Amino acid sequence: MKNIAVLGGGLTGLSAAFHLSRRFPTAQIAVYNTDARFGGWVRSQRVTVSDADVVLEAGPRTLRPNARSVLELIHLLDLSSSLVTVPKTSEAARSRFLYVPEFGGLHRLPSTPLDLLKWSGLSAKSNLDRLLLSSLCREPFRRWNRSPGHDDESVDDFMTRRFGSEFSRIFASALVHGIYAADARKLSIRSAFPSLWDAEERGKGSVISGFLRRARHSTSTEEGVPYKLGSVEEKMQDTSVFTFRDGIGTITNALVKYLRGRPNVRMQGGVSITGIRIHPRSKQFELITTGLETVSPTHIASTLPLFRLQSLLTPATPLPHLTANTYTSVTVVNLVFKRPPSSSPPLHPDGFGYLVPRPLAGYYGGSNRFGVLGCVFDSSSVAAQDTSRDVVKMTVMLSGPYPSCQLSIPDLLNELSVHLGRPLPEPLLVKLHHNKHCIPLLSVGHPQRMEELRHILANEPWTGRMEVIGAGVGGVSVGDCIEAGRNVGKKWT
């Protein structure tokens, strides 16, 4: 009988325990989580502000419907009735912005290829529009310019090669800020955006040609994979993004409830693992927990941050590359305002929100002194979560690659007022969340390092009995984390 230890109770750990409990119904499974609360960086909270019930998110807030692993969970956990979907035709889906001060401030981005085709160099509304259009139009005619023998590079280097340095600084850095809260000059293109790397190869040097070629001759790599989707995939037709009435925490709460109801699963909240050993003679795992209790699982699924896993290993059984990457910290500021009367200008344009690219002067000494990465207009994108339209909800993301500084809410509001081109009133509610070391920065060479780590885990003394998964190994999205948990233990027999 298997005795499986899942280390970590965030999204990946909960997904791993869920799928392992279904794959091995007779196994004993224990989930060890340092915090008493399970869910990791997913934190959804419903609060009452000025007679309105609103949902505040400190972590991920909306999901794209392209992750079948997430859709499967929605079906298996019966969460469809709590879905909040944003249609592709909505203004929140069609209007996303960049704040680029050297190009005049807030700019709406084209939402579809048709939007882009309607433009010409003369009719583009601004110099930023013309930069975007010219960079995209020239890319198919650039020659193959990847250095021979290179099997990875930074997002910034890749985008600069294919689209130009100014395009990379503005558009690529803003995208990286929104997903990874990182410096695009350090992030691995093959880890962060592998489809771009593959498209360049398919297009014989051109990313755009590669995507067009795939569109004409596409074959789904997921055909035949037995995802259990029920009617969820059909409900997601024409959906841009989605969430739940009570936030993304709906998924983690449902997973915890399911696992607590399984007789073969123990949820060990508030219990830390302080050491991992392999007995020299029996080759059995020995986990040392807080309180100096020793447990001996037959298999381990570690979803811990890699630097944390490194601290648990003994010199006799080291693993490579666990400290190769740094982790980014992000401050999330939830703001709730009283909605201005209809006769007054709105607090923000109708749309999803905006991102802020890397400043011309870089991250140190630039004009972005609080390190604003972006701002989400929650009341526009997920208004159905809240019980009243009398309030306006926004979420600001700060820090990432910027140096830490003392945050002043009044000064931050003044800065946001400049971004939005309109004064912001005194907020009804401000909530700060400092998410320390929450996103791994997957640096150049990460795929090769993780392949070496997997090879070592497959051989003595580990013999495939421990798998290391999670955001520090694969992708950082909710879909990536849930997919990693879904795949763990497939080779355990």
Short mmCIF file of C-alpha atoms in Angstrom, two decimals, residues 135-340:
data_model
loop_
_atom_site.label_atom_id
_atom_site.label_comp_id
_atom_site.label_asym_id
_atom_site.label_seq_id
_atom_site.Cartn_x
_atom_site.Cartn_y
_atom_site.Cartn_z
CA SER A 135 7.23 46.32 -35.33
CA LEU A 136 4.66 43.65 -36.14
CA CYS A 137 4.67 44.36 -39.88
CA ARG A 138 8.46 44.22 -40.16
CA GLU A 139 8.96 41.03 -38.14
CA PRO A 140 8.11 38.52 -40.91
CA PHE A 141 10.78 40.12 -43.11
CA ARG A 142 13.57 39.95 -40.55
CA ARG A 143 16.04 37.19 -41.31
CA TRP A 144 16.70 34.26 -38.99
CA ASN A 145 18.87 35.88 -36.32
CA ARG A 146 19.04 33.39 -33.45
CA SER A 147 22.66 32.68 -32.50
CA PRO A 148 23.78 29.16 -33.48
CA GLY A 149 23.68 26.68 -30.62
CA HIS A 150 21.53 28.84 -28.35
CA ASP A 151 18.78 26.82 -26.67
CA ASP A 152 17.37 29.63 -24.48
CA GLU A 153 17.56 33.39 -23.93
CA SER A 154 15.78 36.12 -22.02
CA VAL A 155 12.35 37.37 -23.06
CA ASP A 156 13.86 40.81 -23.69
CA ASP A 157 16.65 39.45 -25.92
CA PHE A 158 14.18 37.35 -27.91
CA MET A 159 11.71 40.20 -28.40
CA THR A 160 14.49 42.63 -29.28
CA ARG A 161 15.83 40.25 -31.95
CA ARG A 162 12.44 39.77 -33.55
CA PHE A 163 10.56 43.04 -32.94
CA GLY A 164 13.10 45.68 -31.89
CA SER A 165 14.39 47.06 -28.59
CA GLU A 166 11.68 49.70 -28.07
CA PHE A 167 8.90 47.18 -28.73
CA SER A 168 10.53 44.83 -26.25
CA ARG A 169 10.97 47.47 -23.56
CA ILE A 170 7.36 48.62 -23.78
CA PHE A 171 5.17 45.71 -24.80
CA ALA A 172 7.20 42.69 -23.67
CA SER A 173 8.19 44.16 -20.31
CA ALA A 174 4.56 45.14 -19.60
CA LEU A 175 3.36 41.61 -20.39
CA VAL A 176 6.02 40.14 -18.09
CA HIS A 177 5.03 42.59 -15.34
CA GLY A 178 1.43 41.45 -15.59
CA ILE A 179 2.17 37.71 -15.40
CA TYR A 180 5.51 37.26 -13.63
CA ALA A 181 6.11 40.63 -11.92
CA ALA A 182 9.68 40.24 -13.19
CA ASP A 183 12.39 41.85 -15.28
CA ALA A 184 12.02 40.61 -18.87
CA ARG A 185 15.80 40.87 -19.24
CA LYS A 186 16.20 37.98 -16.77
CA LEU A 187 13.20 35.76 -17.54
CA SER A 188 13.65 32.68 -19.75
CA ILE A 189 11.65 32.85 -22.98
CA ARG A 190 11.40 29.04 -23.18
CA SER A 191 10.00 28.85 -19.65
CA ALA A 192 7.71 31.88 -19.77
CA PHE A 193 6.47 31.82 -23.39
CA PRO A 194 7.52 28.54 -25.04
CA SER A 195 4.97 29.02 -27.83
CA LEU A 196 6.94 32.04 -29.09
CA TRP A 197 10.16 30.05 -29.26
CA ASP A 198 8.39 27.22 -31.10
CA ALA A 199 6.71 29.66 -33.49
CA GLU A 200 10.07 31.14 -34.46
CA GLU A 201 11.34 27.69 -35.38
CA ARG A 202 8.14 26.77 -37.24
CA GLY A 203 8.27 30.07 -39.15
CA LYS A 204 11.94 29.57 -40.06
CA GLY A 205 12.87 32.69 -38.11
CA SER A 206 9.58 34.60 -38.08
CA VAL A 207 7.34 34.37 -35.02
CA ILE A 208 4.30 35.75 -36.87
CA SER A 209 4.78 33.38 -39.80
CA GLY A 210 5.10 30.53 -37.35
CA PHE A 211 1.79 31.33 -35.69
CA LEU A 212 0.06 31.71 -39.07
CA ARG A 213 1.49 28.41 -40.21
CA ARG A 214 0.18 26.67 -37.10
CA ALA A 215 -3.24 28.24 -37.61
CA ARG A 216 -3.46 26.74 -41.11
CA HIS A 217 -2.21 23.28 -40.17
CA SER A 218 -3.10 22.96 -36.50
CA THR A 219 -3.39 19.63 -34.70
CA SER A 220 -4.31 19.62 -31.03
CA THR A 221 -1.65 18.06 -28.82
CA GLU A 222 -4.33 17.38 -26.24
CA GLU A 223 -6.55 15.19 -28.42
CA GLY A 224 -7.31 11.91 -26.70
CA VAL A 225 -6.30 13.15 -23.23
CA PRO A 226 -9.09 11.99 -20.91
CA TYR A 227 -10.05 15.26 -19.28
CA LYS A 228 -13.47 15.02 -17.66
CA LEU A 229 -15.06 18.33 -18.66
CA GLY A 230 -18.81 17.67 -18.62
CA SER A 231 -20.57 20.74 -20.01
CA VAL A 232 -18.01 23.23 -18.64
CA GLU A 233 -16.07 23.62 -21.88
CA GLU A 234 -19.28 24.42 -23.73
CA LYS A 235 -20.18 27.05 -21.11
CA MET A 236 -16.84 28.71 -21.74
CA GLN A 237 -17.55 29.35 -25.40
CA ASP A 238 -17.01 33.05 -26.23
CA THR A 239 -15.57 33.67 -22.73
CA SER A 240 -12.55 35.95 -22.41
CA VAL A 241 -11.80 35.36 -18.71
CA PHE A 242 -13.73 33.94 -15.79
CA THR A 243 -13.77 33.81 -12.02
CA PHE A 244 -16.31 32.83 -9.34
CA ARG A 245 -18.88 34.76 -7.32
CA ASP A 246 -16.69 34.43 -4.23
CA GLY A 247 -13.35 34.67 -6.02
CA ILE A 248 -10.64 32.20 -7.03
CA GLY A 249 -10.65 30.89 -3.45
CA THR A 250 -13.75 28.96 -4.52
CA ILE A 251 -11.43 26.39 -6.14
CA THR A 252 -9.08 25.96 -3.17
CA ASN A 253 -11.96 25.89 -0.67
CA ALA A 254 -13.72 23.19 -2.69
CA LEU A 255 -10.52 21.15 -2.93
CA VAL A 256 -9.96 21.37 0.83
CA LYS A 257 -13.57 20.34 1.52
CA TYR A 258 -13.27 17.39 -0.86
CA LEU A 259 -9.96 16.21 0.62
CA ARG A 260 -11.18 16.53 4.21
CA GLY A 261 -14.06 14.26 3.25
CA ARG A 262 -11.79 11.49 1.90
CA PRO A 263 -11.10 8.76 4.49
CA ASN A 264 -7.61 8.08 3.09
CA VAL A 265 -6.45 11.74 3.18
CA ARG A 266 -5.09 13.63 6.19
CA MET A 267 -4.85 17.42 5.99
CA GLN A 268 -1.94 18.43 8.22
CA GLY A 269 -2.33 22.20 8.49
CA GLY A 270 0.14 24.09 10.66
CA VAL A 271 2.69 21.27 10.33
CA SER A 272 6.09 21.94 8.77
CA ILE A 273 8.57 19.47 7.36
CA THR A 274 11.97 20.24 8.83
CA GLY A 275 14.04 17.55 7.12
CA ILE A 276 14.01 14.94 4.35
CA ARG A 277 16.32 11.92 4.64
CA ILE A 278 16.78 8.62 2.85
CA HIS A 279 17.73 5.79 5.22
CA PRO A 280 21.15 4.49 4.06
CA ARG A 281 20.22 0.80 4.38
CA SER A 282 16.47 0.51 3.82
CA LYS A 283 16.37 3.39 1.30
CA GLN A 284 13.10 4.49 2.90
CA PHE A 285 12.15 8.15 3.09
CA GLU A 286 12.16 9.78 6.49
CA LEU A 287 10.38 13.09 6.96
CA ILE A 288 11.04 15.05 10.13
CA THR A 289 8.07 17.22 11.11
CA THR A 290 7.67 19.97 13.68
CA GLY A 291 7.60 18.27 17.05
CA LEU A 292 10.41 15.95 15.84
CA GLU A 293 7.95 13.30 14.67
CA THR A 294 9.35 11.06 11.92
CA VAL A 295 7.09 9.72 9.15
CA SER A 296 8.12 7.28 6.43
CA PRO A 297 6.15 7.71 3.20
CA THR A 298 6.78 5.47 0.23
CA HIS A 299 6.36 8.41 -2.19
CA ILE A 300 6.68 12.19 -1.96
CA ALA A 301 5.19 14.97 -4.08
CA SER A 302 6.99 18.20 -3.19
CA THR A 303 5.28 21.43 -4.21
CA LEU A 304 7.45 23.56 -1.92
CA PRO A 305 9.38 26.58 -3.22
CA LEU A 306 12.67 25.16 -4.45
CA PHE A 307 14.80 27.14 -2.01
CA ARG A 308 12.66 25.77 0.82
CA LEU A 309 13.13 22.19 -0.43
CA GLN A 310 16.89 22.79 -0.59
CA SER A 311 16.94 23.63 3.13
CA LEU A 312 15.34 20.26 4.00
CA LEU A 313 17.82 17.98 2.23
CA THR A 314 20.91 16.38 3.77
CA PRO A 315 24.41 16.58 2.25
CA ALA A 316 24.16 12.85 1.52
CA THR A 317 21.25 13.33 -0.90
CA PRO A 318 21.61 16.72 -2.60
CA LEU A 319 19.57 17.87 -5.58
CA PRO A 320 20.85 20.34 -8.20
CA HIS A 321 19.58 23.78 -9.22
CA LEU A 322 17.17 24.33 -6.33
CA THR A 323 18.61 27.78 -5.63
CA ALA A 324 19.31 28.80 -9.24
CA ASN A 325 16.27 31.11 -9.41
CA THR A 326 15.24 34.03 -7.26
CA TYR A 327 11.66 34.67 -6.15
CA THR A 328 9.76 37.90 -6.70
CA SER A 329 7.71 39.71 -4.06
CA VAL A 330 4.53 41.59 -4.97
CA THR A 331 2.45 44.06 -2.96
CA VAL A 332 -1.26 44.02 -3.79
CA VAL A 333 -3.39 47.04 -2.88
CA ASN A 334 -7.19 46.66 -2.96
CA LEU A 335 -8.99 50.00 -3.30
CA VAL A 336 -12.74 50.56 -2.97
CA PHE A 337 -14.25 53.97 -3.79
CA LYS A 338 -17.73 55.41 -3.74
CA ARG A 339 -18.97 55.55 -7.32
CA PRO A 340 -19.23 59.15 -8.52
#
